[in-house]
Tab-separated table of C-alpha atoms in Angstrom:
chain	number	residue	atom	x	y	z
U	62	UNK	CA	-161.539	-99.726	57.342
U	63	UNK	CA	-164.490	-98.390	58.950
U	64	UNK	CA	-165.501	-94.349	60.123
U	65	UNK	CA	-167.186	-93.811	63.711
U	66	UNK	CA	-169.857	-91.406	63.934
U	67	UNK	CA	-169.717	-88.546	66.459
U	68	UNK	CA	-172.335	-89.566	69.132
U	69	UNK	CA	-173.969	-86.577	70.953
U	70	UNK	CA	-172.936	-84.007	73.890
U	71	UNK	CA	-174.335	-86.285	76.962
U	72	UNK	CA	-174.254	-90.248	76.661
U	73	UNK	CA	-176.610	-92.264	78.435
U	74	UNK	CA	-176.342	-95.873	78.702
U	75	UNK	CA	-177.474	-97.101	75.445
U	76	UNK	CA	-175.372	-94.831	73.593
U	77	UNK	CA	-172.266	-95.942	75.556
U	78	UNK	CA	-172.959	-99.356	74.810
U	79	UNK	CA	-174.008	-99.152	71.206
U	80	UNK	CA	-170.938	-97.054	71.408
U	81	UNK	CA	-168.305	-98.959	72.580
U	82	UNK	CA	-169.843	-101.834	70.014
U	83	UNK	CA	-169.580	-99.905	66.985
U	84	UNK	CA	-165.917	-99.208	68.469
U	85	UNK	CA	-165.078	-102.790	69.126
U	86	UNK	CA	-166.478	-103.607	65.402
U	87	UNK	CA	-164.107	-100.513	63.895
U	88	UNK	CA	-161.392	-102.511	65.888
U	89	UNK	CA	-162.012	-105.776	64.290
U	90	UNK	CA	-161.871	-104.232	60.927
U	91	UNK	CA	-158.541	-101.864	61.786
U	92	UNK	CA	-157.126	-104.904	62.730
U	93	UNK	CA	-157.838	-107.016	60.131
U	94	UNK	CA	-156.414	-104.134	57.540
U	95	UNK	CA	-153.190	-103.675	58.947
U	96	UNK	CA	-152.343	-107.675	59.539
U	97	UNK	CA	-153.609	-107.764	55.360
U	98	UNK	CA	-151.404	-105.434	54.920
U	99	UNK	CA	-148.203	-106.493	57.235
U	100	UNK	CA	-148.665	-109.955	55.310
U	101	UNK	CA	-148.861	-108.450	51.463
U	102	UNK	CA	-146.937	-109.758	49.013
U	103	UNK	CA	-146.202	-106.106	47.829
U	104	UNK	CA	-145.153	-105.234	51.022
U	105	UNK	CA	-142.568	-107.965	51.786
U	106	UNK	CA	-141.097	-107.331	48.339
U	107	UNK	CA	-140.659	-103.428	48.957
U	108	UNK	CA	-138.986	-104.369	51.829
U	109	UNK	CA	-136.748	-106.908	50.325
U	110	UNK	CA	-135.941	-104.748	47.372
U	111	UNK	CA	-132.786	-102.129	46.686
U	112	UNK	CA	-135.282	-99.296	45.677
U	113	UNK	CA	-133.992	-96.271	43.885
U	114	UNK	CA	-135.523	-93.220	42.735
U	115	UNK	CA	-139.376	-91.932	43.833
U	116	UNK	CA	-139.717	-95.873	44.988
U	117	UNK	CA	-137.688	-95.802	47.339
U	118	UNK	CA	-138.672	-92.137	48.683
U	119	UNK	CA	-141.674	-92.563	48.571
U	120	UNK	CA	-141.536	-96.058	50.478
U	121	UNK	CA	-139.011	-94.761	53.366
U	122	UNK	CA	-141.850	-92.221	54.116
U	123	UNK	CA	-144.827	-95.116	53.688
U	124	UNK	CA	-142.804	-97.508	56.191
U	125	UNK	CA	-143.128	-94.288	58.647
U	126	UNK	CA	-146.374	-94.273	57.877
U	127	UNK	CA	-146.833	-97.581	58.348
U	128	UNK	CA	-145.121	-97.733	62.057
U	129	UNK	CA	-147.152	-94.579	63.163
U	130	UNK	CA	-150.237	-96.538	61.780
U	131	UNK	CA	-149.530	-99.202	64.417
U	132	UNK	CA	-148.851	-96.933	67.241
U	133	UNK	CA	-152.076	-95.206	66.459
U	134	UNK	CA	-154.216	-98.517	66.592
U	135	UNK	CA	-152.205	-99.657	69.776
U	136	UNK	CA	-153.056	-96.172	71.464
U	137	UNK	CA	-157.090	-96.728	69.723
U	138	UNK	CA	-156.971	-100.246	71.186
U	139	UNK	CA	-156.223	-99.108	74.723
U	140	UNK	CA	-158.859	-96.138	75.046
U	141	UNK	CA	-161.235	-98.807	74.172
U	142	UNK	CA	-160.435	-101.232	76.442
U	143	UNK	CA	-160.436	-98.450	79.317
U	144	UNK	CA	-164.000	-97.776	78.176
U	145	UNK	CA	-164.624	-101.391	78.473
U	146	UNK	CA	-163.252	-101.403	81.938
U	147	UNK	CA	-164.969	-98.229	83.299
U	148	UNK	CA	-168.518	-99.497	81.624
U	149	UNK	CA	-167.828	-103.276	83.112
U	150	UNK	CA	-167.740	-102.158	86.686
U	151	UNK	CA	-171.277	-101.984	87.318
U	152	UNK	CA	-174.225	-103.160	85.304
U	153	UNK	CA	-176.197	-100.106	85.785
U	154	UNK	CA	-173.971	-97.379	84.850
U	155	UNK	CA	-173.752	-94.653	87.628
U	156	UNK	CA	-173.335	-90.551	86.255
U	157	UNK	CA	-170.017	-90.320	87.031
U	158	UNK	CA	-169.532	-93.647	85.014
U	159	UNK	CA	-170.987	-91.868	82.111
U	160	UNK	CA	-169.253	-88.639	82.462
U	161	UNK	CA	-166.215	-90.351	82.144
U	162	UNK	CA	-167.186	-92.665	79.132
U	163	UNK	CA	-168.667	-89.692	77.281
U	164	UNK	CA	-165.313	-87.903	77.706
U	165	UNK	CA	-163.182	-90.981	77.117
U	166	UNK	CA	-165.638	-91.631	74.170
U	167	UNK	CA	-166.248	-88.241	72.702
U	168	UNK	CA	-163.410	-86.153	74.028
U	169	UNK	CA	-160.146	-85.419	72.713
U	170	UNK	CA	-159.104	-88.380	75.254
U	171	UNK	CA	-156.240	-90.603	73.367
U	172	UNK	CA	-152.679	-89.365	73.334
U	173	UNK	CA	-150.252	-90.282	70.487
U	174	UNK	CA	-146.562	-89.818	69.013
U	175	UNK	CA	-146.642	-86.995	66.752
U	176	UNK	CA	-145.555	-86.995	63.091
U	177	UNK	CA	-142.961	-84.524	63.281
U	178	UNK	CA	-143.930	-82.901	67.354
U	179	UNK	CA	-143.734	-84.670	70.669
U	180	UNK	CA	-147.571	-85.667	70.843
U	181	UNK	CA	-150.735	-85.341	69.563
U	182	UNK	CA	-154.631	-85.661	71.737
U	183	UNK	CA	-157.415	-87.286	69.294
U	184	UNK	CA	-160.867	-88.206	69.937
U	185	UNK	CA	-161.834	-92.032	69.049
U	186	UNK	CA	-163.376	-90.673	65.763
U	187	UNK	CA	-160.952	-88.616	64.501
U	188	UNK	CA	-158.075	-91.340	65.274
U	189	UNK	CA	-160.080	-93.687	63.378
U	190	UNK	CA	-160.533	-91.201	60.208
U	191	UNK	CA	-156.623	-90.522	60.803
U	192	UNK	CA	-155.868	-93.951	60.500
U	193	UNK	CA	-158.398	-94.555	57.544
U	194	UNK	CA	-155.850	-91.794	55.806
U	195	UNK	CA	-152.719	-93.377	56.666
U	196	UNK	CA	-153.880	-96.873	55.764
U	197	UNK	CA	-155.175	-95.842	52.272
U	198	UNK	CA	-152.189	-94.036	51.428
U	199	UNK	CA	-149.497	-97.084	52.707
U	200	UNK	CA	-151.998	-99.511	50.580
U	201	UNK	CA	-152.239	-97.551	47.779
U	202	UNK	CA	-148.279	-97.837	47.413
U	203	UNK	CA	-148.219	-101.040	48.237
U	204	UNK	CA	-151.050	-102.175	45.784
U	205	UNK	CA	-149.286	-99.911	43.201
U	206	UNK	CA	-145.571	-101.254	43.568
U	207	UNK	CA	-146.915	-104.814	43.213
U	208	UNK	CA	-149.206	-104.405	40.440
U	209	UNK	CA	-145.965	-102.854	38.420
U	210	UNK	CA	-143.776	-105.714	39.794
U	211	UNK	CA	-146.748	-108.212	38.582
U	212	UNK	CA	-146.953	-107.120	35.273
U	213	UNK	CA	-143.566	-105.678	33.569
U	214	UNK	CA	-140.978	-107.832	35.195
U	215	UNK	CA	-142.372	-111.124	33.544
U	216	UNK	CA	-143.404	-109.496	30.144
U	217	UNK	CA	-139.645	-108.301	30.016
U	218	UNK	CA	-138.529	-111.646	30.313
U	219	UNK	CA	-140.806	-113.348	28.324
U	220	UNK	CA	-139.448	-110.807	25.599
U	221	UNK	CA	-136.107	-111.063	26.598
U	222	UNK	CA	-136.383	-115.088	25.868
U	223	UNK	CA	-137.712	-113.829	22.181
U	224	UNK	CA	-135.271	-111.981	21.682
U	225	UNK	CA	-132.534	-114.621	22.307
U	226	UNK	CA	-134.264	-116.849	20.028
U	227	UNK	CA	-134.353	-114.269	17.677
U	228	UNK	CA	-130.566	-113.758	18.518
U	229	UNK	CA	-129.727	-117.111	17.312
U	230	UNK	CA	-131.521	-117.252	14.416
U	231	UNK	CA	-129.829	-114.331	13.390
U	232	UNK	CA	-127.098	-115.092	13.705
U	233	UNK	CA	-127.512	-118.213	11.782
U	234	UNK	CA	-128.037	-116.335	8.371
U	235	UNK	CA	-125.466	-113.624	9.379
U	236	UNK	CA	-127.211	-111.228	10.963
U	237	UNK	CA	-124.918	-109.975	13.007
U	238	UNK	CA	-124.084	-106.345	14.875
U	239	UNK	CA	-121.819	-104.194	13.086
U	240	UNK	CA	-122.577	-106.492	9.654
U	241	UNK	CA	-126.219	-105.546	9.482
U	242	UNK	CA	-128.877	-102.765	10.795
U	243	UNK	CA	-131.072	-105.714	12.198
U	244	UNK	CA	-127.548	-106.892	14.015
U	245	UNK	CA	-127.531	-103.799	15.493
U	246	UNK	CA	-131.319	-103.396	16.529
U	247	UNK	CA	-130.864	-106.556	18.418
U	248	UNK	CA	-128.357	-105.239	20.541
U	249	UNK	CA	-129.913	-102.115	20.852
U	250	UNK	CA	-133.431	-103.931	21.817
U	251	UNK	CA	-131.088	-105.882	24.479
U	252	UNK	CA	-129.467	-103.193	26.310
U	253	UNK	CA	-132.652	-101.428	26.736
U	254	UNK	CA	-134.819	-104.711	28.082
U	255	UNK	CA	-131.700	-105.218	30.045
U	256	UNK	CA	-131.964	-101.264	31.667
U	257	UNK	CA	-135.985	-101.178	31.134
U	258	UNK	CA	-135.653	-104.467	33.864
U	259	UNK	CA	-133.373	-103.210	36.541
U	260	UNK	CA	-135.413	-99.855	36.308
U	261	UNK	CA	-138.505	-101.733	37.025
U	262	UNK	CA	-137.508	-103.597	39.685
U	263	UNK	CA	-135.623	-101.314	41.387
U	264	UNK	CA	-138.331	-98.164	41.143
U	265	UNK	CA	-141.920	-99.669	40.624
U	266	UNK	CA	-143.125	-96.577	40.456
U	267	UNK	CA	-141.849	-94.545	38.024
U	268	UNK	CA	-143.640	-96.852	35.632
U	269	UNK	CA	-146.590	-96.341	36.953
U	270	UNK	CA	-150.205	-94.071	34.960
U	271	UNK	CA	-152.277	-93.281	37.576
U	272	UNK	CA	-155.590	-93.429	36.279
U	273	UNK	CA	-157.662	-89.757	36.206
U	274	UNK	CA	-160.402	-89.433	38.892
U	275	UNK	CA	-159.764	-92.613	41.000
U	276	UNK	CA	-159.465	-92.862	44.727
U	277	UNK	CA	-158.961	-96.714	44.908
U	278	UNK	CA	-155.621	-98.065	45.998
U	279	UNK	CA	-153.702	-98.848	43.339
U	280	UNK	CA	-155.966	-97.289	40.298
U	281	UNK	CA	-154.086	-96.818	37.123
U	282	UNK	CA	-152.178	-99.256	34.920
U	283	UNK	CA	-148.574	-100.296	34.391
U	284	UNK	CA	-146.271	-98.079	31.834
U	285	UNK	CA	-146.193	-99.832	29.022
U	286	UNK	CA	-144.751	-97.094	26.822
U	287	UNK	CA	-140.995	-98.675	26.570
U	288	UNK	CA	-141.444	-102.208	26.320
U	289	UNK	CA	-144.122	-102.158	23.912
U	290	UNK	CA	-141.856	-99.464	21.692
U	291	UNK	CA	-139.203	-102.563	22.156
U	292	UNK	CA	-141.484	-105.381	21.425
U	293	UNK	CA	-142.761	-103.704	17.844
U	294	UNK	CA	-138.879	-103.073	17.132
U	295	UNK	CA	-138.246	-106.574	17.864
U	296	UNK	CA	-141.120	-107.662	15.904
U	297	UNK	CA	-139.674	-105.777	12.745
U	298	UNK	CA	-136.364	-107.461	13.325
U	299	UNK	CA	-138.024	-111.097	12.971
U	300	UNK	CA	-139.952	-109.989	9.402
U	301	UNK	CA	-136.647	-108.468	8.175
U	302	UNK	CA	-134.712	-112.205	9.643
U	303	UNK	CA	-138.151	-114.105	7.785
U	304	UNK	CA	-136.925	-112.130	4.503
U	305	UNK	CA	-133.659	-113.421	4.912
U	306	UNK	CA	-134.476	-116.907	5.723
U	307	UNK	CA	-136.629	-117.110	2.393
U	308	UNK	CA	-133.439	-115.866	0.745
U	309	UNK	CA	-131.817	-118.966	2.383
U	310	UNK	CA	-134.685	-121.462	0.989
U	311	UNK	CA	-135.045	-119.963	-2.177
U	312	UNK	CA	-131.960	-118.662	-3.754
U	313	UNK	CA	-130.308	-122.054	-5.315
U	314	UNK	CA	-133.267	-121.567	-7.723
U	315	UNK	CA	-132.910	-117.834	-7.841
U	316	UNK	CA	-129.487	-118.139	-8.812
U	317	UNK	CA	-130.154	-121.012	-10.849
U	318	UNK	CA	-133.287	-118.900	-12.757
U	319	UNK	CA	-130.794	-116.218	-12.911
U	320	UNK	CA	-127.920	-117.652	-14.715
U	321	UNK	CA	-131.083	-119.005	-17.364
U	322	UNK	CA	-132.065	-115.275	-18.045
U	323	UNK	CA	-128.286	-114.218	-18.467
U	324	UNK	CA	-127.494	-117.344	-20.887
U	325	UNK	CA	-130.572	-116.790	-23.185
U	326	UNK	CA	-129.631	-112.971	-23.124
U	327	UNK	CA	-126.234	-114.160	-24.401
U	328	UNK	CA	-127.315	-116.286	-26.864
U	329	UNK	CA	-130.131	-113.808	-28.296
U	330	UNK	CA	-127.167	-111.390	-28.329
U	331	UNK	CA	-124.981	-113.892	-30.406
U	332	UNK	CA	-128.117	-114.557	-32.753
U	333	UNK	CA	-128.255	-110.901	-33.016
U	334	UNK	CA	-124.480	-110.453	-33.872
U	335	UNK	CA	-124.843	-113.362	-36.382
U	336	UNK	CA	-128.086	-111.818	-38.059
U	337	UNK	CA	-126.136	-108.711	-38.031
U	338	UNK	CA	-123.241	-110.429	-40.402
U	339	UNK	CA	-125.945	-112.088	-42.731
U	340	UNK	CA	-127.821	-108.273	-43.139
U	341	UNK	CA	-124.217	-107.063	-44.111
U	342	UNK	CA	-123.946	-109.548	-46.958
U	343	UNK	CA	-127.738	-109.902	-48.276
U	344	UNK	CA	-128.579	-106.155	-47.811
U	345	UNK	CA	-127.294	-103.129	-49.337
U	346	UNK	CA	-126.981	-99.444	-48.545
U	347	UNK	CA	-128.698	-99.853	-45.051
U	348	UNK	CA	-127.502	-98.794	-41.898
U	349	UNK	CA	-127.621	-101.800	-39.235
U	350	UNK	CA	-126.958	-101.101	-35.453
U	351	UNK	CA	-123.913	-102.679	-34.063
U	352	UNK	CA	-124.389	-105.551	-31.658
U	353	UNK	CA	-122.902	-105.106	-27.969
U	354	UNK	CA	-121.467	-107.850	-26.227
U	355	UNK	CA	-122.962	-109.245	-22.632
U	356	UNK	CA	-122.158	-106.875	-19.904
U	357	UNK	CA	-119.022	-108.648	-18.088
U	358	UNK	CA	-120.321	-106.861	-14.735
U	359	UNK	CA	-123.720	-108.859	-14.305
U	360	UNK	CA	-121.298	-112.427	-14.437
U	361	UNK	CA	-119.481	-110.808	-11.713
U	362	UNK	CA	-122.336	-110.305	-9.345
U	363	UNK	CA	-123.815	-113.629	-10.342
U	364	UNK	CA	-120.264	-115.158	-9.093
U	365	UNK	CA	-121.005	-112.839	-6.015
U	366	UNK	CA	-124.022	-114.052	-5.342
U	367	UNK	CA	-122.863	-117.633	-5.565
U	368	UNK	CA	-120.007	-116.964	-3.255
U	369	UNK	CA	-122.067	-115.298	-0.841
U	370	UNK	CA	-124.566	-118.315	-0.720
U	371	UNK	CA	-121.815	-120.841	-0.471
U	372	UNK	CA	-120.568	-118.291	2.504
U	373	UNK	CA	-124.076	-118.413	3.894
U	374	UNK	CA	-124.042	-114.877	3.720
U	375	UNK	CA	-127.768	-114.472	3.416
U	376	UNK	CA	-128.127	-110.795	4.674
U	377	UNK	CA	-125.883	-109.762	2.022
U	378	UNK	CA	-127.578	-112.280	-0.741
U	379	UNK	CA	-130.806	-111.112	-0.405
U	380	UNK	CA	-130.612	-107.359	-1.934
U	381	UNK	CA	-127.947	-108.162	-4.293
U	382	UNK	CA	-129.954	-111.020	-5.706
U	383	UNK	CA	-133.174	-108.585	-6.137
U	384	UNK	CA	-130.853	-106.048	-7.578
U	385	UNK	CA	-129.547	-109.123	-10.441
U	386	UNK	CA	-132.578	-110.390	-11.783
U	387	UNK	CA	-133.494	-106.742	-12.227
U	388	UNK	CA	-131.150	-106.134	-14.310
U	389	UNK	CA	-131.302	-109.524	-15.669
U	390	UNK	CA	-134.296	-108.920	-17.208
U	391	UNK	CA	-133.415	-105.671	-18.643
U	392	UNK	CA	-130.493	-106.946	-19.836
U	393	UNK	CA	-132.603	-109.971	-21.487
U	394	UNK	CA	-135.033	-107.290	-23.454
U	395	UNK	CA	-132.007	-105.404	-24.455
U	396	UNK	CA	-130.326	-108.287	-26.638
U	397	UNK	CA	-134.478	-109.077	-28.067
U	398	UNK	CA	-134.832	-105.498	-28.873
U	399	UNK	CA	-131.103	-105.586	-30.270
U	400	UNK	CA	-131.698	-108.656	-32.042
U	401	UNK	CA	-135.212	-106.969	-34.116
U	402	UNK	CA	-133.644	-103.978	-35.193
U	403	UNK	CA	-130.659	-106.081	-36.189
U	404	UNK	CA	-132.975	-108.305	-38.245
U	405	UNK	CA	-135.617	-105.450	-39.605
U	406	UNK	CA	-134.241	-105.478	-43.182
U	407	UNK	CA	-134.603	-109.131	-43.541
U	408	UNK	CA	-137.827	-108.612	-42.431
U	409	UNK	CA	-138.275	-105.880	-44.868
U	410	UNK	CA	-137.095	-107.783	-47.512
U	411	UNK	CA	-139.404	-111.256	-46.413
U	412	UNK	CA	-142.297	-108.853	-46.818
U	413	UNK	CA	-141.145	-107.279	-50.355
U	414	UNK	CA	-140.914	-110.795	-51.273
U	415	UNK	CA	-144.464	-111.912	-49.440
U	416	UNK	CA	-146.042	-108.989	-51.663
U	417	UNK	CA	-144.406	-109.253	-55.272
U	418	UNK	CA	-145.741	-112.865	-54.904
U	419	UNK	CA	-148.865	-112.012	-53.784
U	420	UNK	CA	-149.938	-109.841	-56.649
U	421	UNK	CA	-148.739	-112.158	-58.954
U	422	UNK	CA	-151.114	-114.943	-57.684
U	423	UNK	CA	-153.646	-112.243	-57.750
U	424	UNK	CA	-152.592	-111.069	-62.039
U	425	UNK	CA	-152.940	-115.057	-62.215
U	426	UNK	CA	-156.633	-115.015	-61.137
U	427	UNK	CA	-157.344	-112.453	-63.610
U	428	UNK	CA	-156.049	-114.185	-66.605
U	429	UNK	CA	-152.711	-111.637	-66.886
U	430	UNK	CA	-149.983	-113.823	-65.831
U	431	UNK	CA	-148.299	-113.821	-69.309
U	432	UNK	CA	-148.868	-110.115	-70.012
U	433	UNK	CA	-144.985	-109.443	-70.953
U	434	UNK	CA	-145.020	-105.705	-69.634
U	435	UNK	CA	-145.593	-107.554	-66.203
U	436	UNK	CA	-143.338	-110.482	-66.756
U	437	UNK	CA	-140.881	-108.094	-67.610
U	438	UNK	CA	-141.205	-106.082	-64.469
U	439	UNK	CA	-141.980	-108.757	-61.802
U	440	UNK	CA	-139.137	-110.607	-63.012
U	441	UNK	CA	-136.868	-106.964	-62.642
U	442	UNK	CA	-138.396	-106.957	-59.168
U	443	UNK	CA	-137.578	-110.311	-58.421
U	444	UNK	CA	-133.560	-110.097	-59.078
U	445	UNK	CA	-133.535	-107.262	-57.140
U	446	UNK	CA	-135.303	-109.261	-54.287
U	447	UNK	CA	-133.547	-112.547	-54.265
U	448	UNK	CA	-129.723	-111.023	-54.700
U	449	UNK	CA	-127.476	-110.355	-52.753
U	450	UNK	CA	-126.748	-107.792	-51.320
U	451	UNK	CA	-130.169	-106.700	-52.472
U	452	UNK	CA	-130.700	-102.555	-52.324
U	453	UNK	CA	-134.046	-102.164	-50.651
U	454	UNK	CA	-134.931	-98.783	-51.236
U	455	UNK	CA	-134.586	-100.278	-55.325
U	456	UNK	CA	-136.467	-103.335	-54.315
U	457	UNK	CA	-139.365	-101.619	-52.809
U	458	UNK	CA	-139.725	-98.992	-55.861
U	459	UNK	CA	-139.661	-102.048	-58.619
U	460	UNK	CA	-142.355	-104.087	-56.117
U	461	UNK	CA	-144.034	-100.754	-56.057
U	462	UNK	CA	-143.655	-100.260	-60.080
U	463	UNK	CA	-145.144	-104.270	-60.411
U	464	UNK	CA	-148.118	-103.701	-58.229
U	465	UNK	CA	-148.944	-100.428	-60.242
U	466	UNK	CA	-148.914	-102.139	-63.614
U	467	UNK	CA	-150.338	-104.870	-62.225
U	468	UNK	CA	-153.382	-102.482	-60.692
U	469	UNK	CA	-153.884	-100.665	-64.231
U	470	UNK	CA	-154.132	-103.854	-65.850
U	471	UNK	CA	-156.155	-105.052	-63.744
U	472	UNK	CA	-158.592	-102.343	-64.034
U	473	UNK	CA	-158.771	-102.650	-67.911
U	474	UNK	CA	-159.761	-106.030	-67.814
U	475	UNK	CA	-162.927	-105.536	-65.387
U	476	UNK	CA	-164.163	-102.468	-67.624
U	477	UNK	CA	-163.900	-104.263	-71.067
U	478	UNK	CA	-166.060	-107.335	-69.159
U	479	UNK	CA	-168.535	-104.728	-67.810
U	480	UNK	CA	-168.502	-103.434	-71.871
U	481	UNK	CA	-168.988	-106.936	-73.092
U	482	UNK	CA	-171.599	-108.120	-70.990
U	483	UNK	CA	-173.629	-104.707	-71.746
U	484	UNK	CA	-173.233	-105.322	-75.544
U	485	UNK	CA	-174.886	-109.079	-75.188
């Protein structure tokens, strides 16, 4: 909409006409504003709409606005077509003609309703900056309402059509309110698109930022601030409903994994119990470690865990199954770590054995295989070795006795070579 500029004290008859056209072109563009704004889309939906809250304040006062803006261009319209009249009676205006146009032009000439009193006098000017106020003001609303209306309405729904997607699968692997926490963020996250919509709709405005420094109709954005705190909720509900669907693809071969860890657990246990009974009867005065059986509790959560997959209880599969192979594997390296220190006097006893034979492969080498000091006490060594039950702490001090002997004799024989081969 356009501004007039004041003209000066006493018009002549250039002024009044370049007047009354700068007046007729202000009355093209009035017009052309207020039928934009009788036909906007924002407009006809405010009017349409059960507003509540600010909206609808705010709008009852903007339709005023709106109705006084019409009477004021109706009242602007006739002043200038009375100026028209009075300068179209003669082609050469006369002074009384211009009088009367500089008062109808410049004066406080044009009567109106009031806002709130009975009337109120304007000049062309000032009715025209009065109306520039009013219009700005009604737009601004308008522009405002249907930018909200534009934006949040059909982002709501597009979520709200996730989110029954998301429903469904949900529910598919038993996700389900009151049966899981992403059960009941789903119904939480429904109620409030459900509210966050009506809201919307009904008051535009309250979800509306006004943007800081801006005089344009309508500058700011949309309020965001609930529906994206929704969205990221929802989002987290579709990773947690991805975790569970994995579950559902991969837990015949978890449980199926699982029940191999558990059996080779049991059966390093029994090899440890067995080992246990064969250290009893080979090996004497030695303390071995009794052998646990399997833990009967781990089988029951395994049958658990099948039940709830033949159930299709996924939600409930998917921590107990992480919790299970756990404990699977800890239950795994207990029956290997029972099963060495079950077996650590054998393994004493194999490496006795390993080094009485050793040294006497070495005594061979050096010519002293039939020394009978050493035949005497390897073979002492080696009845204590290969009976049963054989005493180890004996064992290891005949071995020990052997490799001693063995050692001594050893040494001899290099230093009589060393004497002999200085003597030649």
């Amino acid at each position: 909409m356009g501004v007039t500029d004041p003209a000066g004290p006493v018009m002549d008859r250039d002024e009044v006409d370049r007047a009354l056209a700068r007046l007729g072109q202000e009355h093209e563009a009035i017009e052309t504003s207020l039928l934009a704004l009788q036909d906007h889309a924002g407009r006809r939906l405010l009017e349409g709409a059960r507003l509540t809250g600010v909206t609808s304040r705010r709008w009852q006062a903007t339709e005023a606005q709106i109705t006084l803006l019409w009477g004021y261009f109706d009242a602007y319209a006739a002043a200038l077509r009375s100026a028209r009249e009075i300068r179209g009676r003669r082609r050469w205006a006369s002074r009384e003609d211009l009088v009367e146009l500089t008062e109808l032009l410049r004066g406080e000439s044009v009567t109106v309703a009031g806002n709130g009193r009975l009337s109120e006098s304007y000049s062309l000017t000032a009715l025209v900056d009065r109306m520039n106020e009013l219009y700005a003001t009604s737009l601004d609303l308008v522009v405002t309402a249907d930018a909200v209306w534009s934006a949040l309405p059909a982002r709501i729904d597009l979520l709200a059509a996730e989110l029954q997607r998301t429903r469904k699968l949900a529910h598919s692997v038993g996700v389900r309110p009151g049966e899981h926490p992403s059960g009941d963020d789903l119904e939480r996250i429904t109620r409030t698109l459900t509210r966050l919509r009506e809201d919307v709709v009904s008051d535009p405005l309250a979800f509306w930022v006004p943007a800081e420094g801006s005089s344009a109709p309508g500058g700011g954005r949309p309020d965001t601030l609930v529906y994206d705190r929704e969205a990221r909720a929802l989002e987290d509900v579709r990773r947690e409903i991805d975790a569970v669907l994995t579950v559902r693809q991969d837990a015949e071969a978890r449980l199926i994994r699982l029940r191999d860890v558990l059996s080779r657990a049991d059966r390093t246990l029994a090899e440890a119990r067995t080992a246990r009974g064969e250290v009893l009867a080979k090996i004497a005065a030695t303390e071995v470690p009794v052998v646990s059986g399997p833990p009967t509790v781990l089988q029951e959560q395994l049958a658990t865990a099948a039940e709830y997959r033949r159930q299709a209880q996924w939600h409930r599969l998917s921590p107990l199954l992480e919790s299970l192979e756990q404990k699977a594997e800890d239950e795994l390296l207990r029956a290997r770590e029972s099963l060495t220190a079950v077996t650590a006097p054998l393994a004493v006893r194999a490496e006795l054995r390993g080094r009485l034979d050793a040294y006497r492969a070495k005594i061979a080498r050096h010519g002293l295989a039939e020394d009978p000091f050493l035949v005497e006490r390897y073979d002492a060594a080696r009845r204590m070795l290969w009976s049963a039950p054989c005493d180890l702490r004996v064992a290891e001090q005949a071995v020990l006795r052997y490799q001693q002997l063995a050692a001594e004799l050893i040494g001899g024989a290099g230093a009589q070579e060393n004497r002999g081969g200085d003597q030649s």
